[in-house]
Amino acid sequence: MKFRNDFLWGGATAANQCEGGYNEGGRGLANVDLCPTGKDRSAVITGKLKMYNFDDDHFYPAKVAIDMYHNFKEDIKLFAEMGFKVYRMSIAWSRIFPMGDEETPNEKGLKFYEDIFEECHKYGIEPLVTITHFDCPMHLIEKYGGWRNRKMIGFYENLCNVIFKRYKGLVKYWLTFNEINMILHAPFMGAGICFEEGENEEKVKYQAAHHELVASAIATKIAHEVDEKNKVGCMFAAGSVYPYSCNPNDVWEATKVDRESYFFVDVQARGKYPNYALKEMERKGITPTMEERDKELLEKYPVDFIAFSYYNSRCVRTDNNDDLAEGNLFASAKNPYLEFSEWGWPIDPLGLRITLNHVYDRYQKPLFIVENGLGAKDIPDENGNINDDYRINYLREHIKAMRDAVVLDGVDLMGYTSWGPIDLVSAGSGEMEKRYGFIYVDRDNKGNGTLKRSKKKSFYWYKKVIASNGEDLN
Ligand code: BG6
């Protein structure tokens, strides 16, 4: 009942949710800086409300986040103490290219990440780098309209050229786009897209998706050319979709909703647009404009591995019942067999085994779980300790399910990075008090607090899990 010896245990963060320092070191403004907390967040991240500048009526949590910009040494030291083998993090594009379309990168930004990677290696931690985790320089949005514009491919290519060369020998695991399928659900946060009155939003989203898919293939090509040791993965928000009943209508609906996410991985892993997507796009009149060389690029440069986030399974029904459950960025039918987190997300450990099997059956490539965890409110006890047994229970059950998929089903899994090993800003709600960490950060939803780090009970538990290579889950 064992994981392989080189199994990569660790944790995952994203620049915009932890770094802060939004205007330091020559960094340019990015879409993710402008997503406020509160009632307007949803309209902003979905591209319905244009927010291209800060205003006094909103609080923007990414400006400071947990200030990892100034604390990364202390934070990586804590990750090392837990025994991390890998640390998944992302690069803020606008630190390297503040505007996005410059020729020359910002040396201070490059150096910042170089220092982080060196710090990781000091402890034998392998960095796993997401090239873009939802972020896009604002200049590229204002001047070019974000990923709806084909020119974005070239700007992304420049970024890849620079970082692959500069970090050769320091980084060998790369992810091209975080949760690439989120372009469908949060197009401003995911791809810098705001919609104009009356335009066909679906058409815009799939055109932008096409640009990202081509950019991802180009990234894989360059990564391999620069260093044959580089391994490049795609990354999508996973979670198998269950039919609410065995009514064939429910089953067919579940297949269709599953395909909305698999579409991206079908292209990135198999190297071409699947027939079902081509047919549907044609029917709806939303087939993206493609260039001659795109087909060849997609075919020649598929990803080496498939990474995904898993928080919950999803469920669909066709009987017009609108009893919905929340979930990672979008809601689906409420599954009566499951329990739910404080934020209403279903908790379904077996769903992780099911998802791992579905994805592996479909692609037959190595998989990597790069996000999984429980967002919860943590209340310190009278001694200031956080006994987060609820988090330990959640993770224990998910790790067990993952172990079953590996050991009993033979799924080829490279590693597991839990989401937010240190408390950070929530992507969906912008809250700080939706915590995932093993490490508590003293900061609240309004930006109050000392930013002091302290270890939760789960810190010691995860340390044991890693030390025993997943055998000791008690
Ligand atoms: C994924 C993202 O959507 O889920 C992360 O890749 C995000 O950036 C995570 O933080 C958890 O979602 P939330 O909304 O609880 O932060």
Coordinates of C-alpha atoms and ligand atoms in Angstrom, one line a residue:
M1 CA 0.0 0.0 0.0
K2 CA 2.7 2.5 -1.0
F3 CA 3.3 5.5 -3.1
R4 CA 6.4 5.4 -5.2
N5 CA 9.6 6.5 -3.5
D6 CA 10.0 9.6 -5.5
F7 CA 6.4 10.7 -4.9
L8 CA 6.3 14.5 -4.8
W9 CA 4.6 15.7 -1.7
G10 CA 4.1 19.4 -1.1
G11 CA 1.8 22.4 -1.3
A12 CA 0.6 24.9 -3.9
T13 CA 0.2 28.6 -3.9
A14 CA -0.4 31.3 -6.6
A15 CA 1.5 34.6 -6.8
N16 CA -1.5 36.8 -6.7
Q17 CA -3.0 35.1 -3.6
C18 CA 0.1 35.2 -1.5
E19 CA 2.9 37.6 -2.7
G20 CA 1.5 41.1 -2.3
G21 CA 4.1 43.7 -3.1
Y22 CA 1.9 44.6 -6.1
N23 CA 3.9 47.8 -6.9
E24 CA 7.3 46.8 -5.7
G25 CA 10.4 45.7 -7.7
G26 CA 9.1 47.3 -10.8
R27 CA 6.1 45.1 -11.0
G28 CA 3.3 46.2 -13.3
L29 CA -0.4 46.1 -12.5
A30 CA -2.3 42.9 -13.3
N31 CA -6.0 41.9 -13.6
V32 CA -5.7 39.9 -10.4
D33 CA -4.8 43.1 -8.4
L34 CA -8.1 44.6 -9.4
C35 CA -10.4 41.9 -8.2
P36 CA -12.0 43.3 -5.0
T37 CA -13.6 41.5 -2.1
G38 CA -17.4 41.9 -1.6
K39 CA -20.4 41.9 -3.8
D40 CA -18.8 43.2 -7.0
R41 CA -16.1 40.5 -7.1
S42 CA -18.2 38.0 -9.0
A43 CA -19.1 40.6 -11.7
V44 CA -15.5 41.7 -12.0
I45 CA -14.0 38.2 -12.3
T46 CA -16.6 37.1 -14.8
G47 CA -15.9 40.1 -17.0
K48 CA -19.3 41.7 -16.6
L49 CA -18.0 44.7 -14.6
K50 CA -14.9 46.5 -15.9
M51 CA -12.6 47.5 -13.0
Y52 CA -9.4 48.7 -14.6
N53 CA -8.4 51.0 -11.7
F54 CA -8.5 50.9 -7.9
D55 CA -11.2 52.9 -6.3
D56 CA -11.9 53.9 -2.7
D57 CA -15.1 52.0 -2.3
H58 CA -13.5 48.5 -2.6
F59 CA -10.9 46.5 -0.8
Y60 CA -8.3 44.8 -3.0
P61 CA -6.8 41.8 -1.1
A62 CA -4.0 41.0 -3.6
K63 CA -2.2 44.2 -3.0
V64 CA -0.7 42.9 0.2
A65 CA -2.1 39.3 0.3
I66 CA 0.1 37.6 3.0
D67 CA 3.2 39.6 2.0
M68 CA 5.1 36.6 0.9
Y69 CA 7.1 39.0 -1.2
H70 CA 9.0 40.0 1.9
N71 CA 8.6 36.7 3.8
F72 CA 9.4 34.0 1.3
K73 CA 12.5 32.8 3.2
E74 CA 10.6 32.3 6.4
D75 CA 7.7 30.6 4.6
I76 CA 9.9 28.2 2.6
K77 CA 11.7 27.3 5.8
L78 CA 8.3 26.2 7.3
F79 CA 7.5 24.2 4.1
A80 CA 10.9 22.5 4.5
E81 CA 10.1 21.7 8.1
M82 CA 7.1 19.8 6.9
G83 CA 9.3 17.8 4.6
F84 CA 8.1 19.2 1.3
K85 CA 9.6 17.6 -1.7
V86 CA 7.9 20.0 -4.1
Y87 CA 6.6 23.5 -3.9
R88 CA 4.0 24.6 -6.5
M89 CA 4.0 28.3 -7.0
S90 CA 3.4 30.8 -9.9
I91 CA 5.2 33.6 -11.5
A92 CA 3.5 37.0 -11.7
W93 CA 3.8 37.8 -15.4
S94 CA 3.9 41.6 -14.6
R95 CA 7.0 41.2 -12.4
I96 CA 8.9 39.8 -15.4
F97 CA 7.3 42.0 -18.1
P98 CA 5.5 44.9 -16.2
M99 CA 3.5 45.9 -19.4
G100 CA 3.6 42.5 -21.1
D101 CA 4.7 43.6 -24.5
E102 CA 8.2 44.9 -23.8
E103 CA 11.3 43.4 -25.4
T104 CA 13.4 43.4 -22.3
P105 CA 12.4 41.8 -19.0
N106 CA 12.6 43.4 -15.6
E107 CA 15.7 42.1 -14.0
K108 CA 14.4 42.7 -10.4
G109 CA 11.4 40.4 -11.1
L110 CA 13.6 37.7 -12.6
K111 CA 16.0 37.9 -9.6
F112 CA 13.1 37.7 -7.2
Y113 CA 12.0 34.3 -8.5
E114 CA 15.6 33.1 -8.9
D115 CA 16.0 33.7 -5.2
I116 CA 12.9 31.8 -4.4
F117 CA 14.0 28.8 -6.5
E118 CA 17.4 28.8 -4.9
E119 CA 15.9 29.0 -1.5
C120 CA 13.8 25.9 -2.3
H121 CA 16.8 24.0 -3.5
K122 CA 18.6 24.8 -0.3
Y123 CA 16.1 22.5 1.4
G124 CA 15.9 19.9 -1.5
I125 CA 12.5 21.2 -2.5
E126 CA 11.8 21.0 -6.3
P127 CA 9.8 24.0 -7.6
L128 CA 6.8 23.3 -9.8
V129 CA 6.0 26.5 -11.6
T130 CA 2.7 27.7 -13.0
I131 CA 3.6 30.1 -15.8
T132 CA 0.3 31.9 -15.4
H133 CA -2.1 31.4 -12.5
F134 CA -4.9 33.7 -13.5
D135 CA -2.7 36.7 -14.0
C136 CA -2.3 39.0 -17.0
P137 CA -0.6 42.4 -17.1
M138 CA -3.3 45.1 -17.2
H139 CA -1.6 46.8 -20.1
L140 CA -2.2 43.8 -22.3
I141 CA -5.9 43.9 -21.3
E142 CA -6.3 47.6 -22.0
K143 CA -4.3 47.7 -25.2
Y144 CA -5.1 44.3 -26.7
G145 CA -8.2 43.0 -24.9
G146 CA -6.4 40.1 -23.1
W147 CA -6.5 36.6 -24.5
R148 CA -9.2 37.4 -27.0
N149 CA -6.3 38.8 -29.1
R150 CA -4.0 36.5 -31.0
K151 CA -1.1 38.8 -30.2
M152 CA -1.1 37.4 -26.7
I153 CA 0.4 34.2 -28.0
G154 CA 3.6 36.1 -28.9
F155 CA 3.8 37.9 -25.6
Y156 CA 3.4 34.7 -23.7
E157 CA 6.0 33.1 -26.0
N158 CA 8.5 35.9 -25.0
L159 CA 7.8 35.2 -21.3
C160 CA 8.4 31.5 -21.8
N161 CA 11.6 32.1 -23.7
V162 CA 12.9 34.3 -20.9
I163 CA 12.0 32.2 -17.9
F164 CA 12.9 28.8 -19.4
K165 CA 16.4 30.1 -20.2
R166 CA 16.9 32.0 -17.0
Y167 CA 15.7 29.2 -14.7
K168 CA 17.3 26.3 -16.6
G169 CA 18.7 24.0 -14.0
L170 CA 16.6 25.5 -11.2
V171 CA 13.1 24.5 -12.4
K172 CA 12.2 21.4 -14.4
Y173 CA 8.4 21.1 -13.7
W174 CA 6.2 23.6 -15.4
L175 CA 2.4 24.1 -15.8
T176 CA 1.3 26.4 -18.7
F177 CA -2.1 27.8 -17.5
N178 CA -3.7 27.3 -14.1
E179 CA -7.2 25.7 -14.5
I180 CA -7.4 26.5 -18.1
N181 CA -11.1 25.6 -18.2
M182 CA -11.8 28.5 -15.8
I183 CA -11.8 30.8 -18.9
L184 CA -15.4 29.6 -19.3
H185 CA -16.5 30.5 -15.7
A186 CA -14.3 33.5 -14.7
P187 CA -13.0 35.0 -18.0
F188 CA -11.6 38.2 -16.5
M189 CA -9.7 36.6 -13.8
G190 CA -8.7 33.6 -16.0
A191 CA -7.9 35.4 -19.2
G192 CA -8.2 39.2 -18.9
I193 CA -11.5 39.3 -20.8
C194 CA -14.2 41.9 -20.3
F195 CA -17.3 41.7 -22.6
E196 CA -18.7 44.4 -24.7
E197 CA -22.5 44.9 -24.9
G198 CA -24.2 42.5 -27.2
E199 CA -21.2 40.4 -28.2
N200 CA -21.3 36.6 -28.4
E201 CA -19.6 35.8 -25.1
E202 CA -19.1 32.1 -25.9
K203 CA -17.4 32.9 -29.2
V204 CA -15.0 35.2 -27.4
K205 CA -14.3 32.7 -24.7
Y206 CA -13.5 29.9 -27.2
Q207 CA -11.4 32.2 -29.3
A208 CA -9.4 33.1 -26.2
A209 CA -9.2 29.5 -25.3
H210 CA -7.8 28.7 -28.7
H211 CA -5.0 31.3 -28.2
E212 CA -4.2 29.8 -24.8
L213 CA -4.1 26.3 -26.2
V214 CA -1.7 27.3 -29.0
A215 CA 0.4 29.3 -26.5
S216 CA 0.5 26.2 -24.3
A217 CA 1.8 24.0 -27.2
I218 CA 4.5 26.6 -28.0
A219 CA 5.5 26.7 -24.3
T220 CA 6.0 22.9 -24.4
K221 CA 8.0 23.2 -27.6
I222 CA 10.4 25.8 -26.2
A223 CA 10.7 24.1 -22.8
H224 CA 11.9 20.9 -24.4
E225 CA 14.2 22.8 -26.7
V226 CA 15.8 24.8 -23.9
D227 CA 16.3 21.8 -21.6
E228 CA 15.3 18.2 -22.4
K229 CA 14.9 17.6 -18.7
N230 CA 11.9 20.0 -18.6
K231 CA 8.5 18.4 -18.0
V232 CA 5.5 20.4 -19.0
G233 CA 2.0 19.8 -17.8
C234 CA -1.5 21.2 -18.5
M235 CA -3.7 22.0 -15.5
F236 CA -7.5 21.9 -15.3
A237 CA -10.1 22.2 -12.6
A238 CA -11.3 18.6 -12.4
G239 CA -14.1 16.9 -10.5
S240 CA -16.1 14.2 -12.3
V241 CA -19.7 15.1 -13.1
Y242 CA -22.3 12.6 -11.9
P243 CA -25.7 12.2 -13.3
Y244 CA -28.3 12.8 -10.6
S245 CA -30.2 9.7 -11.6
C246 CA -29.9 6.8 -14.1
N247 CA -32.3 8.6 -16.4
P248 CA -30.4 8.7 -19.7
N249 CA -31.1 12.4 -20.0
D250 CA -29.2 13.0 -16.8
V251 CA -26.4 10.7 -18.0
W252 CA -26.1 12.5 -21.3
E253 CA -26.1 15.9 -19.6
A254 CA -23.3 14.7 -17.3
T255 CA -21.3 13.6 -20.3
K256 CA -21.7 17.0 -21.9
V257 CA -20.8 19.0 -18.7
D258 CA -17.7 16.7 -18.2
R259 CA -16.6 17.4 -21.8
E260 CA -16.7 21.2 -21.2
S261 CA -13.6 20.7 -19.0
Y262 CA -12.1 17.7 -20.8
F263 CA -12.2 19.7 -24.1
F264 CA -9.1 21.6 -23.0
V265 CA -7.1 18.6 -21.9
D266 CA -8.2 16.7 -25.1
V267 CA -6.4 19.4 -27.1
Q268 CA -3.4 19.7 -24.8
A269 CA -2.8 16.0 -24.2
R270 CA -4.1 14.4 -27.5
G271 CA -3.0 17.2 -29.7
K272 CA -6.2 18.0 -31.6
Y273 CA -9.7 19.4 -31.2
P274 CA -12.1 16.5 -30.4
N275 CA -14.9 15.9 -32.9
Y276 CA -17.7 16.6 -30.4
A277 CA -16.3 20.1 -29.8
L278 CA -15.8 20.8 -33.5
K279 CA -19.3 19.8 -34.3
E280 CA -20.8 21.8 -31.5
M281 CA -18.8 24.9 -32.3
E282 CA -19.9 24.6 -35.9
R283 CA -23.6 24.3 -34.8
K284 CA -23.3 27.3 -32.6
G285 CA -21.3 29.4 -35.0
I286 CA -18.4 29.8 -32.6
T287 CA -15.6 28.0 -34.3
P288 CA -12.4 29.9 -33.4
T289 CA -10.4 31.5 -36.1
M290 CA -7.2 29.4 -36.5
E291 CA -4.0 29.9 -38.4
E292 CA -2.5 27.3 -40.7
R293 CA 0.3 26.3 -38.3
D294 CA -1.9 25.9 -35.2
K295 CA -3.0 22.4 -36.1
E296 CA 0.6 21.3 -36.4
L297 CA 1.7 23.0 -33.2
L298 CA -1.1 21.4 -31.2
E299 CA -0.3 18.0 -32.7
K300 CA 3.5 18.1 -32.3
Y301 CA 3.7 19.5 -28.8
P302 CA 1.3 17.8 -26.4
V303 CA 2.0 18.0 -22.7
D304 CA 4.1 15.5 -20.8
F305 CA 1.8 15.2 -17.9
I306 CA -1.7 16.2 -16.7
A307 CA -2.2 18.2 -13.6
F308 CA -5.5 19.1 -12.0
S309 CA -7.2 20.6 -9.0
Y310 CA -9.8 18.6 -7.2
Y311 CA -12.0 20.0 -4.5
N312 CA -15.3 18.4 -5.3
S313 CA -17.3 16.2 -7.7
R314 CA -20.2 17.8 -9.5
C315 CA -23.7 16.6 -10.2
V316 CA -26.3 17.4 -12.9
R317 CA -30.0 16.8 -13.4
T318 CA -32.4 17.6 -16.1
D319 CA -35.7 17.9 -14.2
N320 CA -35.5 21.6 -13.7
N321 CA -34.9 21.2 -10.0
D322 CA -32.7 24.1 -9.0
D323 CA -31.4 22.9 -5.6
L324 CA -27.8 23.8 -6.2
A325 CA -24.5 23.3 -4.3
E326 CA -21.6 25.7 -4.6
G327 CA -18.2 24.4 -5.8
N328 CA -14.9 25.5 -7.2
L329 CA -16.0 28.6 -9.1
F330 CA -19.3 27.2 -10.3
A331 CA -22.4 25.6 -8.8
S332 CA -24.0 22.3 -9.8
A333 CA -27.0 20.1 -8.6
K334 CA -26.9 19.2 -4.9
N335 CA -25.8 15.6 -4.4
P336 CA -27.9 14.2 -1.5
Y337 CA -25.3 11.6 -0.6
L338 CA -22.6 14.1 0.3
E339 CA -21.7 16.5 3.1
F340 CA -20.7 20.1 2.5
S341 CA -18.0 22.5 3.6
E342 CA -18.7 25.8 5.4
W343 CA -18.7 27.4 1.9
G344 CA -21.2 24.8 0.7
W345 CA -18.7 22.8 -1.5
P346 CA -19.4 19.1 -1.6
I347 CA -17.0 16.8 0.2
D348 CA -16.4 13.7 -1.8
P349 CA -13.1 11.8 -1.3
L350 CA -14.2 8.8 -3.4
G351 CA -14.9 11.4 -6.1
L352 CA -11.1 11.9 -6.2
R353 CA -10.5 8.2 -6.9
I354 CA -13.2 8.3 -9.5
T355 CA -11.7 11.4 -11.1
L356 CA -8.2 10.0 -11.1
N357 CA -9.4 6.9 -12.9
H358 CA -11.5 8.8 -15.4
V359 CA -8.6 11.1 -16.3
Y360 CA -6.1 8.3 -16.4
D361 CA -8.3 6.1 -18.5
R362 CA -8.9 8.9 -21.0
Y363 CA -5.3 10.1 -21.4
Q364 CA -2.9 7.4 -20.2
K365 CA -0.3 10.0 -19.2
P366 CA 1.2 10.7 -15.8
L367 CA -1.1 12.7 -13.5
F368 CA -0.3 15.2 -10.8
I369 CA -2.8 16.5 -8.2
V370 CA -1.7 20.0 -7.8
E371 CA -4.6 21.3 -5.6
N372 CA -6.9 19.8 -3.0
G373 CA -7.9 21.0 0.4
L374 CA -10.6 22.4 2.7
G375 CA -11.4 26.0 3.0
A376 CA -12.6 26.6 6.5
K377 CA -12.7 29.2 9.3
D378 CA -10.0 28.6 11.9
I379 CA -10.7 29.9 15.4
P380 CA -7.6 29.9 17.7
D381 CA -8.4 28.4 21.2
E382 CA -7.6 30.2 24.5
N383 CA -3.9 29.3 24.1
G384 CA -3.8 30.6 20.6
N385 CA -3.6 27.1 19.0
I386 CA -5.6 25.9 16.0
N387 CA -6.8 22.4 16.3
D388 CA -8.0 21.9 12.7
D389 CA -9.1 18.3 12.9
Y390 CA -11.8 19.1 10.3
R391 CA -9.0 19.8 7.8
I392 CA -7.0 16.8 8.8
N393 CA -10.1 14.6 8.3
Y394 CA -10.7 16.0 4.9
L395 CA -7.1 15.6 3.8
R396 CA -6.8 12.1 5.3
E397 CA -9.9 10.8 3.4
H398 CA -8.7 12.3 0.1
I399 CA -5.2 11.0 0.5
K400 CA -6.6 7.5 1.2
A401 CA -8.7 7.7 -1.9
M402 CA -5.7 8.9 -3.9
R403 CA -3.7 5.9 -2.5
D404 CA -6.4 3.5 -3.6
A405 CA -6.3 5.0 -7.1
V406 CA -2.5 4.5 -7.2
V407 CA -2.1 1.2 -5.4
L408 CA -5.3 -0.6 -6.3
D409 CA -6.1 0.9 -9.7
G410 CA -2.6 1.5 -11.0
V411 CA -3.1 5.2 -11.8
D412 CA 0.3 6.7 -12.6
L413 CA 0.5 9.7 -10.2
M414 CA 3.6 11.9 -9.8
G415 CA 2.7 13.8 -6.7
Y416 CA 0.2 15.7 -4.5
T417 CA 0.4 19.4 -3.6
S418 CA -2.4 20.5 -1.2
W419 CA -3.8 23.9 -1.9
G420 CA -2.7 26.8 0.3
P421 CA -0.2 25.1 2.7
I422 CA -0.1 28.6 4.2
D423 CA -3.3 30.6 4.6
L424 CA -3.8 32.9 1.6
V425 CA -6.4 35.0 -0.2
S426 CA -9.3 33.0 -1.7
A427 CA -9.6 33.2 -5.5
G428 CA -13.3 32.8 -5.6
S429 CA -14.4 35.2 -2.8
G430 CA -11.2 37.2 -2.1
E431 CA -11.6 36.4 1.6
M432 CA -8.6 35.8 3.8
E433 CA -10.7 34.0 6.4
K434 CA -11.4 31.1 4.0
R435 CA -8.3 29.3 5.1
Y436 CA -6.6 26.2 3.7
G437 CA -3.3 26.3 5.4
F438 CA -1.2 24.2 7.7
I439 CA 0.3 27.5 8.7
Y440 CA -2.0 30.2 10.1
V441 CA -1.5 33.8 8.9
D442 CA -2.8 36.6 11.2
R443 CA -4.8 38.7 8.8
D444 CA -8.5 39.2 8.3
N445 CA -10.8 39.9 5.4
K446 CA -10.4 43.7 5.9
G447 CA -6.6 43.6 5.9
N448 CA -6.2 43.8 9.7
G449 CA -3.6 41.7 11.5
T450 CA 0.1 41.3 12.1
L451 CA 0.8 38.8 9.2
K452 CA 2.5 36.6 11.8
R453 CA 2.8 32.9 10.9
S454 CA 2.0 30.1 13.3
K455 CA 1.7 26.3 13.0
K456 CA -1.7 24.6 13.1
K457 CA -2.3 21.0 14.3
S458 CA -2.4 19.9 10.7
F459 CA 1.2 21.2 10.2
Y460 CA 2.5 18.3 12.4
W461 CA 0.0 15.8 10.9
Y462 CA 1.1 16.6 7.3
K463 CA 4.8 16.4 8.3
K464 CA 4.1 12.8 9.5
V465 CA 2.2 12.0 6.3
I466 CA 5.2 13.1 4.2
A467 CA 7.8 11.4 6.4
S468 CA 5.9 8.1 6.1
N469 CA 5.3 8.6 2.3
G470 CA 1.6 8.5 2.9
E471 CA 1.5 5.4 5.2
D472 CA 0.9 7.1 8.5
L473 CA -2.4 9.1 8.1
N474 CA -3.4 9.1 11.8
Ligands
BG6_1 C1 -8.7 27.0 -7.7 C2 -7.6 27.9 -7.9 O1 -9.8 27.5 -8.3 O2 -9.1 26.8 -6.4 C3 -7.0 28.6 -6.7 O3 -6.6 27.4 -8.8 C4 -8.1 28.8 -5.6 O4 -6.4 29.8 -7.1 C5 -8.6 27.4 -5.2 O5 -7.7 29.5 -4.6 C6 -9.6 27.4 -4.1 O6 -10.7 28.2 -4.4 P1 -11.1 29.4 -3.4 O7 -12.2 30.1 -4.1 O8 -11.6 28.7 -2.2 O9 -9.9 30.2 -3.2

